[in-house]
Structures are given as structure tokens and as C-alpha cells.
Amino acid sequence: RFTEFHGLKGKPDAAARRDKIFDEWLIESLLRYQAKIQRIGERPLMRRMEARIERELVFEETMKILLDVKFAPAEPEVEAYYRQHVAAITPQPRVRLDSAKVATEAQARKLCESLRKGATLSWLRKTTPEIAGGPPPIPDGFIEPAMLNLSPADVAAGHVLEPVQVPGGWLVAAVAEVEAVAPPELSQCREQILKMMRGEQTGAQMADMLARLEKASQIRILPGAEAEVARRLEE
């Protein structure tokens, strides 16, 4: 009633939505009643589920308390962190490809070999009749390297991609240009920097808590424990 009533005002399907809300409430109430009279909550499986859910909730609330630390970095700290991590927040450069299409894999690999030796696709189009005519199969424009499975080392002008089979033939492509990128100003990425700083602080505090907990705990490894862990990992 409290979550839906005002949202129904003036809606043409208000009556149907009210009926649906009431049906859901009625079914839930009947299920709770049925579970009670059949003592479902006392079954061993339900007891174990109840204990697991309770542990998870206690753990969640405990972590909220333990990680509720003051986070108010001074401006010099933010600026220093920004300078140290500017590479991580600089966008990855995109690439523009020059491409051609041939009929067979053998032709494609021969074309790639010529490109790796220094030839350009513009020159090969004039001297290689196997290359299909028309515009390049890959439209002009910058593409994210991840879409091409390019590693950071491959993001360089002149890098030749492996041939790819496409409908009607094989595609050959090489990096023609790498986009020029510049790191964002601190004013443009302040929230991201603060999020990174908070994450590091939280991680450091977690590591410290676990180290102190382990040091204070009496840990006893039971016979066969290592074999059991190995078996579970294997599974």
C-alpha cells in the first residue's frame, strides 16, 4: 500500500495493478501460514539455510562497522595520487585500420608477409590483382583495440593483424594510425581518483585487519586437511 498507492493515481491500469499487488501479498501470506503449520522452518535443510543467511548478514554488518573509517584526503594528497596514477586513468588509444580482401587463406598470408616486410596496402592494391576491388572492407574510423584482441604492444602503426576468414574470402588488415590521447585534467576525473583512493584505503585496512586477526588466532591444521583442500580445488 505504501509503496504503490500514490504511484497508481491517474493510471489507466490502476485497478489491475492493485489486484496484482494484493494477489502477491495474499500468496506470500498463505505461504508463510502453510510453512508454519507444516513446520517447514524446523526441517534440517531450512535450519542450515537459516544459519548460513544469518552468518552472511552478520558478516555484512560487521564489515560495514570495521570499514567505516574516515576518508577525507587533503588536496595535496589527491593531487599527488593523481600524478602517480595518471597513466591508469588515461584512455587507451584507438586504432584506424587499412584493410583488403582476398579469396584464399594462402593469398591472405602472402599479403601479410609483404606488409610485414614494409609494403603498404595502397601500393599492394595497385600491384596485386588478387585483392578485391572497391572500398576497403573495414570502414574508415577509429576502433577500440579490445575489439580486435590487440595487446598494448600491438597498438602501433604498421602492426599487421592475422588474416580473418569472412564471407566470400579472407580479410587482411594493418594498423594505419594510432589515435593521439592525452590524460584528463584532475578536475575532469576527481571522482574517479577519489574512488581509487578510497578503494586502496579499504583494501589496506582489510589486509591489516586480516593480518592482525591471523596473528591473534590459534590456527590448527587438522589431519588430512591439505588433501581435502586439494581435492576440492581439483573438483
Coordinates of C-alpha atoms in Angstrom, one line a residue, residues 80-170:
A80 CA 49.9 13.6 -5.6
Y81 CA 47.8 10.4 -6.1
Y82 CA 46.6 11.8 -9.4
R83 CA 50.2 12.3 -10.6
Q84 CA 51.2 8.8 -9.6
H85 CA 48.2 7.1 -11.3
V86 CA 47.7 9.4 -14.3
A87 CA 48.7 6.5 -16.7
A88 CA 45.9 4.3 -15.3
I89 CA 43.2 6.9 -16.0
T90 CA 44.5 7.9 -19.4
P91 CA 42.2 6.4 -22.0
Q92 CA 43.6 3.7 -24.2
P93 CA 44.3 5.0 -27.8
R94 CA 42.1 3.6 -30.6
V95 CA 43.4 2.5 -33.9
R96 CA 42.4 3.1 -37.5
L97 CA 42.9 0.1 -39.9
D98 CA 43.7 -0.2 -43.6
S99 CA 42.2 -3.4 -45.0
A100 CA 41.9 -5.5 -48.0
K101 CA 40.1 -8.7 -49.0
V102 CA 41.4 -11.7 -51.0
A103 CA 39.8 -15.0 -51.9
T104 CA 42.0 -17.6 -50.2
E105 CA 43.9 -18.0 -46.9
A106 CA 47.2 -18.6 -48.8
Q107 CA 46.8 -15.2 -50.6
A108 CA 46.0 -13.5 -47.3
R109 CA 49.1 -14.9 -45.6
K110 CA 51.2 -13.9 -48.6
L111 CA 49.8 -10.4 -48.4
C112 CA 50.5 -10.2 -44.6
E113 CA 54.1 -11.3 -45.3
S114 CA 54.5 -8.4 -47.8
L115 CA 53.1 -6.0 -45.3
R116 CA 55.5 -7.1 -42.6
K117 CA 58.4 -6.6 -45.0
G118 CA 57.4 -2.9 -45.4
A119 CA 54.9 -2.8 -48.2
T120 CA 51.7 -0.7 -47.9
L121 CA 48.2 -1.8 -48.8
S122 CA 47.8 1.3 -51.0
W123 CA 50.8 0.0 -53.1
L124 CA 49.8 -3.6 -53.0
R125 CA 46.3 -2.7 -54.3
K126 CA 48.0 -1.4 -57.4
T127 CA 50.3 -4.4 -57.9
T128 CA 48.3 -7.4 -56.6
P129 CA 45.4 -8.5 -58.8
E130 CA 44.2 -10.9 -56.1
I131 CA 42.9 -8.0 -53.9
A132 CA 39.2 -7.4 -54.4
G133 CA 38.3 -4.1 -55.8
G134 CA 36.1 -1.4 -54.2
P135 CA 36.5 0.4 -50.9
P136 CA 38.4 -1.2 -48.0
P137 CA 36.2 -3.8 -46.3
I138 CA 36.8 -2.2 -42.9
P139 CA 35.2 1.3 -42.8
D140 CA 37.4 4.2 -42.0
G141 CA 37.3 5.3 -38.4
F142 CA 38.9 4.6 -35.0
I143 CA 38.3 1.2 -33.3
E144 CA 38.9 0.1 -29.7
P145 CA 41.9 -2.3 -29.6
A146 CA 40.0 -4.7 -27.4
M147 CA 37.5 -5.3 -30.2
L148 CA 40.4 -6.5 -32.3
N149 CA 42.1 -8.5 -29.5
L150 CA 45.2 -6.3 -29.8
S151 CA 47.6 -6.2 -26.9
P152 CA 49.2 -2.9 -25.9
A153 CA 52.4 -3.8 -27.7
D154 CA 50.4 -4.3 -30.9
V155 CA 48.8 -0.8 -30.8
A156 CA 51.4 0.7 -33.2
A157 CA 51.3 2.0 -36.7
G158 CA 52.2 -0.7 -39.1
H159 CA 51.2 -3.7 -37.0
V160 CA 49.8 -6.4 -39.2
L161 CA 46.8 -8.4 -37.9
E162 CA 46.4 -12.1 -38.5
P163 CA 44.2 -12.9 -41.5
V164 CA 40.5 -13.5 -40.7
Q165 CA 38.0 -15.5 -42.7
V166 CA 34.9 -13.5 -43.7
P167 CA 32.0 -14.3 -46.0
G168 CA 33.4 -14.6 -49.5
G169 CA 37.1 -14.6 -48.7
W170 CA 39.8 -13.6 -46.2

